[in-house]
Coordinates of C-alpha atoms and ligand atoms in Angstrom, one line a residue:
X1412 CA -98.1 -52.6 30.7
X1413 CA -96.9 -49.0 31.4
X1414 CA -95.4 -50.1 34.7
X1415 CA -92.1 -48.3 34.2
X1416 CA -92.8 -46.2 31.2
X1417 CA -91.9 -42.5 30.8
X1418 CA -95.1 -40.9 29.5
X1419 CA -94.5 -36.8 28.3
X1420 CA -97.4 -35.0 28.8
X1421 CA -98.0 -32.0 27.2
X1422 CA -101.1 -30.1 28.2
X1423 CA -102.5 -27.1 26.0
X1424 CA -104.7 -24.0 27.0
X1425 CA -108.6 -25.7 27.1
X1426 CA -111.0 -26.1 29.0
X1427 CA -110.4 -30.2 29.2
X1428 CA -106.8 -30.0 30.4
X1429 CA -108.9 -30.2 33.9
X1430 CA -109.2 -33.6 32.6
X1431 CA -104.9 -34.3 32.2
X1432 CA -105.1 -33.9 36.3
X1433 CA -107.1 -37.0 36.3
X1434 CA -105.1 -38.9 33.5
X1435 CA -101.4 -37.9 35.1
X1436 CA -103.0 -39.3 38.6
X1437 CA -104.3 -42.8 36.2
X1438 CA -101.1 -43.0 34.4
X1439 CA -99.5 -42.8 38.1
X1440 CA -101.5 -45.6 39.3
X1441 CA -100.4 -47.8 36.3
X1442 CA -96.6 -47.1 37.4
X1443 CA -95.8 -44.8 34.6
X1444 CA -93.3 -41.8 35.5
X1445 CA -95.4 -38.7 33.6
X1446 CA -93.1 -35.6 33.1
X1447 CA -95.5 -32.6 32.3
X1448 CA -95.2 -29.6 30.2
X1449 CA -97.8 -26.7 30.6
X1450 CA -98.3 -24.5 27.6
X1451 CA -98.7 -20.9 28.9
X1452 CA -102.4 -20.6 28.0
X1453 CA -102.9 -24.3 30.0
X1454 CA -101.9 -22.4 32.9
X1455 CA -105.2 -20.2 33.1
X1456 CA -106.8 -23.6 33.5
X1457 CA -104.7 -25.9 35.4
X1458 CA -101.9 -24.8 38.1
X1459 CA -98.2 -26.0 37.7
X1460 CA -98.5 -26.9 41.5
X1461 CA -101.6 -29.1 41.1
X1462 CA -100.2 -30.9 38.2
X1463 CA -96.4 -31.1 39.8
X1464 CA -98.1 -33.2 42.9
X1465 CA -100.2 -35.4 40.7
X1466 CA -96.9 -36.1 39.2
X1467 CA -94.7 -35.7 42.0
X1468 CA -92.0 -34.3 39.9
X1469 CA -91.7 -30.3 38.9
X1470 CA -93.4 -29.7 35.9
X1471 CA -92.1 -28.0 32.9
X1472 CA -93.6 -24.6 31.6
X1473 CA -90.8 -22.4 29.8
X1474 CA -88.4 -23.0 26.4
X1475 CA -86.4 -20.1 28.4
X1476 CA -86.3 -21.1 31.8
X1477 CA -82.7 -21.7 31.9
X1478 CA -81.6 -23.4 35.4
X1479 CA -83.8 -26.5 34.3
X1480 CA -82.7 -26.0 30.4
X1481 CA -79.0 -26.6 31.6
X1482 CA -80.6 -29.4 33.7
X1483 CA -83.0 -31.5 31.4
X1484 CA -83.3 -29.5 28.0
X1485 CA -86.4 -30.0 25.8
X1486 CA -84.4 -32.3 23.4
X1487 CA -83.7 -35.0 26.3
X1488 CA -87.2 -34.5 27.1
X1489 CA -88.6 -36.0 25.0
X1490 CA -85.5 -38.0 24.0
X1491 CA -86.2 -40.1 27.3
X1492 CA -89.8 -40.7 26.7
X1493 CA -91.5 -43.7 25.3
X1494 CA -94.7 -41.8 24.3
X1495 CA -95.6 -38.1 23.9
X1496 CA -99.2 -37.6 24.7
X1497 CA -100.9 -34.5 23.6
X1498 CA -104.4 -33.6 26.3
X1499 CA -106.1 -31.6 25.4
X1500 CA -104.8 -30.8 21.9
X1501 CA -106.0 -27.6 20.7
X1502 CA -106.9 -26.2 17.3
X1503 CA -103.7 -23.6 18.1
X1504 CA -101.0 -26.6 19.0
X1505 CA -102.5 -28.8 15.7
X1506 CA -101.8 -26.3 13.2
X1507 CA -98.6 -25.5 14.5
X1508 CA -97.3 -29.2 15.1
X1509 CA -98.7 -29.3 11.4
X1510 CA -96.5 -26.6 10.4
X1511 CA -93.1 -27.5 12.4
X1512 CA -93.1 -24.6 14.4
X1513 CA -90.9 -24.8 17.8
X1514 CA -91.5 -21.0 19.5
X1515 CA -92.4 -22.8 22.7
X1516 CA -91.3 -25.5 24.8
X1517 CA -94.5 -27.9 23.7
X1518 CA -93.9 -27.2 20.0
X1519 CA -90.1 -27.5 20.5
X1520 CA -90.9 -30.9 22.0
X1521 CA -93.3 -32.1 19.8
X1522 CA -90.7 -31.3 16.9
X1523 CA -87.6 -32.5 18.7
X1524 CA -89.1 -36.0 19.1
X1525 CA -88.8 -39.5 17.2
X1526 CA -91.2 -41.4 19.1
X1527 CA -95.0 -41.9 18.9
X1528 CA -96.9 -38.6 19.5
X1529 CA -100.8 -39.0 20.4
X1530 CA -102.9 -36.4 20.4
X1531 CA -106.4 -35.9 22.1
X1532 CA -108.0 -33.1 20.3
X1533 CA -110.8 -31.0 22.6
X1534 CA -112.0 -27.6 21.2
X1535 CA -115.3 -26.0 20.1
X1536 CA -117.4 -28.2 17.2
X1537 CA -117.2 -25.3 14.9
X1538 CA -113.9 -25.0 15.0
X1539 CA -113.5 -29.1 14.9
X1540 CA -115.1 -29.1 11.7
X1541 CA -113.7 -26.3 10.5
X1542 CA -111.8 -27.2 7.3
X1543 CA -108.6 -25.6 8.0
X1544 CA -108.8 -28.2 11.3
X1545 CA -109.8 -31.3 9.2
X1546 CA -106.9 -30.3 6.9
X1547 CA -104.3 -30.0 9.9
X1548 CA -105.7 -33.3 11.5
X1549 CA -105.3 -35.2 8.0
X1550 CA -101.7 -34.7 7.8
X1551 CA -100.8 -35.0 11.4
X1552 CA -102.7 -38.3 10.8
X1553 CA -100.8 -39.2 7.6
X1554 CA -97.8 -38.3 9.0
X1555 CA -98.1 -41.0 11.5
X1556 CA -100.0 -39.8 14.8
X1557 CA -101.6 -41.6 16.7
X1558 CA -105.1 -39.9 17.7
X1559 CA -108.1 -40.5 20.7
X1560 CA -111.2 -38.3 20.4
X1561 CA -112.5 -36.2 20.0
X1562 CA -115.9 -37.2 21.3
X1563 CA -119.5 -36.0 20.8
X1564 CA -121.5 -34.7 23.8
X1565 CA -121.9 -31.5 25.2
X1566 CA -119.4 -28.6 25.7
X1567 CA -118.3 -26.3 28.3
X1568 CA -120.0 -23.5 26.7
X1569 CA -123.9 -23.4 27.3
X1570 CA -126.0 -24.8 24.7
X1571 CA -123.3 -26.3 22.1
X1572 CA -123.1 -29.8 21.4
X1573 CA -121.1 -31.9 19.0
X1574 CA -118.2 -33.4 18.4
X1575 CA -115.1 -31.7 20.3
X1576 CA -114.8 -32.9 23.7
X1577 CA -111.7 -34.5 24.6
X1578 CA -111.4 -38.4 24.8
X1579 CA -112.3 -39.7 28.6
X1580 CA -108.8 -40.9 30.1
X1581 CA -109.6 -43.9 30.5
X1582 CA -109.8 -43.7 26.6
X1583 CA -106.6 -41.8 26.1
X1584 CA -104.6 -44.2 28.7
X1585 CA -105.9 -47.4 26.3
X1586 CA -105.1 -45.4 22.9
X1587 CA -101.6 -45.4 24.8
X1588 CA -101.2 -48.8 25.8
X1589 CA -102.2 -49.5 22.1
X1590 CA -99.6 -47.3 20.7
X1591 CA -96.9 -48.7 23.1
X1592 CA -98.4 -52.6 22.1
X1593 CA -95.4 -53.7 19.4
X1594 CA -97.0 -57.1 19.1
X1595 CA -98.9 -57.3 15.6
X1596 CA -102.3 -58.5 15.9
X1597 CA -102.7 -61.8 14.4
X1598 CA -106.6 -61.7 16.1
X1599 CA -108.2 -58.5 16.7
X1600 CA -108.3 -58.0 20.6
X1601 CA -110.5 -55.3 22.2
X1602 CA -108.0 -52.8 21.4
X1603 CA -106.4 -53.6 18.2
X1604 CA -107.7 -50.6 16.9
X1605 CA -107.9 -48.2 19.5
X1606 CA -107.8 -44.9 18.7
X1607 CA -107.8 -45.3 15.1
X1608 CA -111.2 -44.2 13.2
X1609 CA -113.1 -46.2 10.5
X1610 CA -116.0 -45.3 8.1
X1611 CA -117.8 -47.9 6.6
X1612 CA -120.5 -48.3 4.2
X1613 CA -123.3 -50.5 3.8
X1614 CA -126.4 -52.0 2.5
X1615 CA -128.4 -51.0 -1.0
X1616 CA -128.5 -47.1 -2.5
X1617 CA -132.3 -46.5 -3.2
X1618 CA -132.9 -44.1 -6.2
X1619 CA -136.4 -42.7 -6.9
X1620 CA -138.1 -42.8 -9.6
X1621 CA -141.3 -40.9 -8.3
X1622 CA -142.4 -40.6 -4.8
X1623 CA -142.9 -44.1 -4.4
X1624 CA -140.8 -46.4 -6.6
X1625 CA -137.0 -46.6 -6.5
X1626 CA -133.9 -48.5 -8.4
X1627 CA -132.4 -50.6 -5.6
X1628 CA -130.2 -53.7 -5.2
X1629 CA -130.2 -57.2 -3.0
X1630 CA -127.9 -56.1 -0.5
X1631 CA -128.9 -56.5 2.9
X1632 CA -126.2 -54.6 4.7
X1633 CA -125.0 -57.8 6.4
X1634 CA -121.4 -57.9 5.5
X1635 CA -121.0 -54.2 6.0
X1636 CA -122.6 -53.8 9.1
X1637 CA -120.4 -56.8 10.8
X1638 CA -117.2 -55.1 9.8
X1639 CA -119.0 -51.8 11.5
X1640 CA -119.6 -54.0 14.7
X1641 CA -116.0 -56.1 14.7
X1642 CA -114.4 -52.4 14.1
X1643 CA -116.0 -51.0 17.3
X1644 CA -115.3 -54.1 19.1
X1645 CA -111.6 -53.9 18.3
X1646 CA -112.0 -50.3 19.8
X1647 CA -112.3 -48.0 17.0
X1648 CA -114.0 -45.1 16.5
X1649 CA -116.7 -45.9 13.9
X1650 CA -119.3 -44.0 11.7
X1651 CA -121.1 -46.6 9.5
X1652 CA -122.7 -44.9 6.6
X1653 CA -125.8 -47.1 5.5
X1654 CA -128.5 -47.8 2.8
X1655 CA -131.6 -49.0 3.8
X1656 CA -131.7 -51.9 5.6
X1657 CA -133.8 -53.9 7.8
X1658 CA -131.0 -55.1 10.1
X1659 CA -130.2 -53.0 13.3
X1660 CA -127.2 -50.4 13.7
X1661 CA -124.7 -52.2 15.4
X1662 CA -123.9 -50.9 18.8
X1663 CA -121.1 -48.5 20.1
X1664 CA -121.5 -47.5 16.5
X1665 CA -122.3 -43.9 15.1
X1666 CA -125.2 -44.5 12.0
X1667 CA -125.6 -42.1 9.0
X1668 CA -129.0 -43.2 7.4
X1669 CA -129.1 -42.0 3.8
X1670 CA -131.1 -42.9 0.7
X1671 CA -129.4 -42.8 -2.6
X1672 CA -125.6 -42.6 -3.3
X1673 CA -125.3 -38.9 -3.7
X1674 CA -126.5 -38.6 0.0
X1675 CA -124.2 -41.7 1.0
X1676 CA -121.3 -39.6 -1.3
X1677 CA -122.2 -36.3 1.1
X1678 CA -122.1 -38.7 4.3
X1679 CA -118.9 -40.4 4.0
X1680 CA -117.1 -37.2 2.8
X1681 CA -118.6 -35.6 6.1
X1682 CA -116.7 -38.1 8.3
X1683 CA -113.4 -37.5 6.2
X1684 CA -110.7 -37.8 8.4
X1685 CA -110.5 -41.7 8.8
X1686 CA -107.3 -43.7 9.5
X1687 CA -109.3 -46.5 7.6
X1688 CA -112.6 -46.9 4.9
X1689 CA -114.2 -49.7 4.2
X1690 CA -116.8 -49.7 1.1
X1691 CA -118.9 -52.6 1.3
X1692 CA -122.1 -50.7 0.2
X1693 CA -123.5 -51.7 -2.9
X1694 CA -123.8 -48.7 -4.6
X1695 CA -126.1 -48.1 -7.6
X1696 CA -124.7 -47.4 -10.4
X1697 CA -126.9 -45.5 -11.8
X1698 CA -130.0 -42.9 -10.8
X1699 CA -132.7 -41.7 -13.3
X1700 CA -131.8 -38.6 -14.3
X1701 CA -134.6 -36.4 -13.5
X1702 CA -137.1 -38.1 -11.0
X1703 CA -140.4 -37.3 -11.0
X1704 CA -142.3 -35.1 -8.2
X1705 CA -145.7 -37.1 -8.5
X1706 CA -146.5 -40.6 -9.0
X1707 CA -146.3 -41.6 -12.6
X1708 CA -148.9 -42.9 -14.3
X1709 CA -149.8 -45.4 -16.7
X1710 CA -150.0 -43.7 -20.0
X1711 CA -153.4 -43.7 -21.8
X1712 CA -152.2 -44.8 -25.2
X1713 CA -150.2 -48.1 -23.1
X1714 CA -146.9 -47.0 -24.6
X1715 CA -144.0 -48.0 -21.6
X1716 CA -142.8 -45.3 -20.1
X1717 CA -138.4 -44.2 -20.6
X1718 CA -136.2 -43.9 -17.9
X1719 CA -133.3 -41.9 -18.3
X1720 CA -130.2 -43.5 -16.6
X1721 CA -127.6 -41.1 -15.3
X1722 CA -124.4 -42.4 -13.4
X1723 CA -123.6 -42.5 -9.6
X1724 CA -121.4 -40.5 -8.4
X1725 CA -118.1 -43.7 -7.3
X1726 CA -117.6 -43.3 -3.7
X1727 CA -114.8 -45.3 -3.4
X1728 CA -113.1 -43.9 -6.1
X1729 CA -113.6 -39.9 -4.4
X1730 CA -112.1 -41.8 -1.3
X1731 CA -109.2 -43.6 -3.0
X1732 CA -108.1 -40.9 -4.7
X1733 CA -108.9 -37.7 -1.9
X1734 CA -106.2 -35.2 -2.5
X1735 CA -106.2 -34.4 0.9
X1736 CA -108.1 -36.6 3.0
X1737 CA -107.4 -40.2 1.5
X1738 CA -107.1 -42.9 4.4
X1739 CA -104.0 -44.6 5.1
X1740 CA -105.9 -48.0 4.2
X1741 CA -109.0 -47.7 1.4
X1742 CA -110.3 -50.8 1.2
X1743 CA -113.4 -51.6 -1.5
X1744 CA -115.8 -54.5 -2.6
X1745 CA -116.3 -56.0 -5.6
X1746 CA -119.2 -58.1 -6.1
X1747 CA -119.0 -59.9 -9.4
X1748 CA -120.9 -62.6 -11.3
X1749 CA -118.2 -63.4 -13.8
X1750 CA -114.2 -63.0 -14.0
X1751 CA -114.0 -62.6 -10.3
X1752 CA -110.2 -61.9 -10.1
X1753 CA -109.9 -59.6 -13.4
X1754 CA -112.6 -57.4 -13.1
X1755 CA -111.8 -57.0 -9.1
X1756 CA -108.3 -56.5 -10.6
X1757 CA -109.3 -53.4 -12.7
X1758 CA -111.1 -52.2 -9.8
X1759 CA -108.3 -51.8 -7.7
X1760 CA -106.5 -50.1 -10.0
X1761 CA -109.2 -47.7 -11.0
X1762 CA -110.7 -46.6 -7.9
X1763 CA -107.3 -46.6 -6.2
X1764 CA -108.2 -48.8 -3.3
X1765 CA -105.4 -50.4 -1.4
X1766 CA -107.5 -54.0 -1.0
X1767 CA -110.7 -55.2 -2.7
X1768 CA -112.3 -57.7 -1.1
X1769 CA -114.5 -59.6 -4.2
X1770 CA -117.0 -62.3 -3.5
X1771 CA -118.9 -64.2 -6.5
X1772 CA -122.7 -63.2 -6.0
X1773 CA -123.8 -65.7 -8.9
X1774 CA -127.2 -66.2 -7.7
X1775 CA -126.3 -69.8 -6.6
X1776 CA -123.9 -68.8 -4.1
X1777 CA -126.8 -67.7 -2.0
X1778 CA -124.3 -64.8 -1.1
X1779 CA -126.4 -61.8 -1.6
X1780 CA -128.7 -61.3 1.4
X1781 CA -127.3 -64.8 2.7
X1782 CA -124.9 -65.5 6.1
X1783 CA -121.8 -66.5 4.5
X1784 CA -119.5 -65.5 2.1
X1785 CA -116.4 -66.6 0.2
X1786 CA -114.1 -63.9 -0.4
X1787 CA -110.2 -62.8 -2.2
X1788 CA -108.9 -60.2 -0.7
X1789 CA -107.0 -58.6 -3.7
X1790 CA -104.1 -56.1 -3.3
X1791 CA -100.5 -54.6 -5.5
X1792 CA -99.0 -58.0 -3.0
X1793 CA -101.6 -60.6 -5.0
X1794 CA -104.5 -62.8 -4.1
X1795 CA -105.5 -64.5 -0.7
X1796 CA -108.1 -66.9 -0.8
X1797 CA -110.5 -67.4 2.6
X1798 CA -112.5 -70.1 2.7
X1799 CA -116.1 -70.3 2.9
X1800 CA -117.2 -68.2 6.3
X1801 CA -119.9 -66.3 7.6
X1802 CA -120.0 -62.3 7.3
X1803 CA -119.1 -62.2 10.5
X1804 CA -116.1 -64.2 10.8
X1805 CA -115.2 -62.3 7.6
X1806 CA -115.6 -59.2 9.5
X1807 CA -113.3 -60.2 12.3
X1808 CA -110.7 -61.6 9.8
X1809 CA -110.7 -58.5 7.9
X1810 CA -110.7 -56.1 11.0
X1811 CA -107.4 -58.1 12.3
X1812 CA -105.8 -57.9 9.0
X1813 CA -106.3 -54.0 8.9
X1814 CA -104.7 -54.0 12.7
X1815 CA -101.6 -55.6 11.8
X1816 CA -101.3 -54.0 8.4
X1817 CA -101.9 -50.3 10.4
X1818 CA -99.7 -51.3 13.2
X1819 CA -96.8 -52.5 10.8
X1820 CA -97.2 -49.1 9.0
X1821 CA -96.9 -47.4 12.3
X1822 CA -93.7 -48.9 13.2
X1823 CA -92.1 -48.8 9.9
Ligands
LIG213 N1 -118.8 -48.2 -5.2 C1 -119.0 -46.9 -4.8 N2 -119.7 -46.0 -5.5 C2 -120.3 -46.4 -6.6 C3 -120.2 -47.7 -7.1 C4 -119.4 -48.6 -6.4 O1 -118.4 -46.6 -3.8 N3 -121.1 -45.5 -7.3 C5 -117.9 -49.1 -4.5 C6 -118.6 -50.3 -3.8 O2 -119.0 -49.9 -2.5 C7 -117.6 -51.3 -3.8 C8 -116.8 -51.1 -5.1 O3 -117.1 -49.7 -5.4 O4 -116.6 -51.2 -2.7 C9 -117.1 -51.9 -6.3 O5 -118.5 -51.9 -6.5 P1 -119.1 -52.7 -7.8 O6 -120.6 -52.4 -7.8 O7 -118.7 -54.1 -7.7 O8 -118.3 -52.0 -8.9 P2 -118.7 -51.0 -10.0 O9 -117.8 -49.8 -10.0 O10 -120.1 -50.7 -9.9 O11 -118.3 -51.8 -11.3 P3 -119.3 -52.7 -12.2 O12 -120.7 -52.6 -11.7 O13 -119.1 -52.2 -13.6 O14 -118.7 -54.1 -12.0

């Protein structure tokens, strides 16, 4: 499929542009033409020459170098392209694609283009996580971008490990092929959401009460974990966030085990950005307000022991309503006994979700800690009604829905 396309590559100064020689020579293979500009730092790392023969047309390093200006011109450079790929994407060229500025020819580009830009972000962890990064990524992600990577592993620098290194490009080339797909998923195939990056939630909160009793829930994590599992399998990025279960992490998967809701609250916001979340946990409300270091004990005089109640901290809600890291798509549960549409209603509403999926858990649907469910997926559009299903077909339904609804919003 990108027989024929015209693919602008812009490599930046790091480490992993070593790895753009390998994905010009792929995109190559595949039949794509792959114009190349080299930021002045990417030069330490990777010659013009080498990358001018993987290309086999001269690549394209200066805003000022003015025979090829009159020739090509930055603005017909990436006028002509179908996609503008970004590897390795540095902290450097983020912020300043963030910020508009155009004092080089990648900048001047990047900011002179109207088509799909994807970046593949590679730098240290430290400075991944770094919030002024997580802030830049946000909006480049919110302002449509399409983004591969980074991945976890090892770096180039002896010792550190975590999440930084660029996306393999065998990665990058299918995050391209998705961004080039127009076709709106109707099922999700293995790549209907490549590239894009999902946190989910699952399973029960525990709270303690003392060392060995805690306030818990039926959930068994089920429904959560299958949307975790038909994410990955549609190709996104994934970090499922879970209560305790009894069921296995799903593979190609990353798992954040916590306890209570404040830990699950501290989890999700850690994997903040997110093209999509999907709450399915069943959080506790509530969690007793001061819990006790030893085992309590029966008193002597048989008086019953009070609990303080104090509430939860609402997940979804901090989600849905993120000043600066909201997801494009925020999409919570609603697991109700009575009024199913009303009070699913009010939830969207109030936790500023974009879809709630409710399902009746009246003890004789058998759909707490059962296989299927029967949900309505709730949104500002209305109601739509599925029929009776397993969680896992729910899963797929729901992951293809989120595909086409991501897609539409990418070409709109
Ligand atoms: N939720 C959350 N954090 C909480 C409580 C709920 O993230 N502290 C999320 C759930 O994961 C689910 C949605 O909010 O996606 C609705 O959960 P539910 O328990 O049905 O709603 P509540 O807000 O608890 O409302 P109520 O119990 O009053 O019906």
């Amino acid at each position: 499929m990108l027989d024929g396309k015209r693919i602008l590559l812009v490599v930046a100064g790091g480490i992993a542009a070593y790895k753009s020689l390998e994905l010009i020579r792929r995109l190559k293979d595949r039949g794509a033409s792959v114009p190349v500009i080299l930021t002045p730092a990417a030069e330490a790392f990777v010659t013009p020459l080498a990358a001018g023969a993987l290309a086999n047309e001269p690549v394209h390093r200066d805003l000022f170098d003015l025979t090829r200006e009159s020739e090509i011109g930055h603005i017909r450079l990436s006028r002509e392209a179908d996609l503008l790929v970004v590897a390795p994407a540095t902290a450097d060229l983020i912020a300043k694609m963030v910020n508009g500025f155009a004092d080089d020819l990648a900048s001047t580009a990047l900011l002179a283009t109207d088509k799909l830009v994807l970046i593949a972000p590679a730098m240290n962890p430290r400075m991944w996580a770094h919030p002024a990064t997580r802030r830049n990524v946000a909006q480049l992600l919110a302002d449509g971008i399409h983004m591969v990577g980074p991945n976890a592993g090892e770096m180039a620098e002896r010792g550190e490990a975590g999440v930084g290194r660029m996306a393999e490009p065998d990665e990058i080339i299918s995050a391209i092929e998705t961004a080039l797909s127009t076709e709106p998923a109707l099922i999700a195939g293995p790549k209907a959401l490549a590239g894009r990056r999902v946190i989910v939630t699952s399973g029960p909160t525990h709270e303690p009460i003392d060392p060995v009793r805690y306030l818990a829930n039926r959930s068994s994590g089920r429904q959560g974990h299958a949307i975790a599992a038909a994410c990955a399998a549609a190709g996104a990025t994934v970090t499922l966030v879970s209560g305790p279960v009894t069921i296995p992490p799903p593979p190609g998967v990353t798992t954040v085990s916590v306890e209570t809701a404040g830990e699950m609250l501290e989890a999700v916001e850690a994997a903040l950005p997110a093209d999509v979340a999907v709450m399915a946990a069943a959080v506790a409300d509530w969690r007793v307000a001061r819990a006790a270091e030893r085992k309590l004990k029966k008193p002597a005089d048989g008086a019953s022991p009070m609990l303080e109640l104090v509430e939860n901290p609402d997940i979804l809600a901090t989600v849905g309503r993120h000043h600066t890291l909201r997801p494009r798509l925020v999409v919570g549960f609603a697991a109700e006994t009575n009024d199913l549409v009303e009070n699913a209603m009010s939830k969207l509403a109030r936790k500023g979700a974009d879809w709630i999926v409710a399902n009746d858990v009246s003890p004789e649907t058998g759909v707490m800690g059962g296989d299927a469910n029967t949900v309505r997926i709730l949104s500002a559009e209305g109601v739509e009604e599925w029929p009776k299903m397993a969680k896992e077909e729910v899963a797929e339904r729901l992951v293809a829905k989120i595909a086409a609804t991501l897609d539409q919003a990418g070409t709109t």
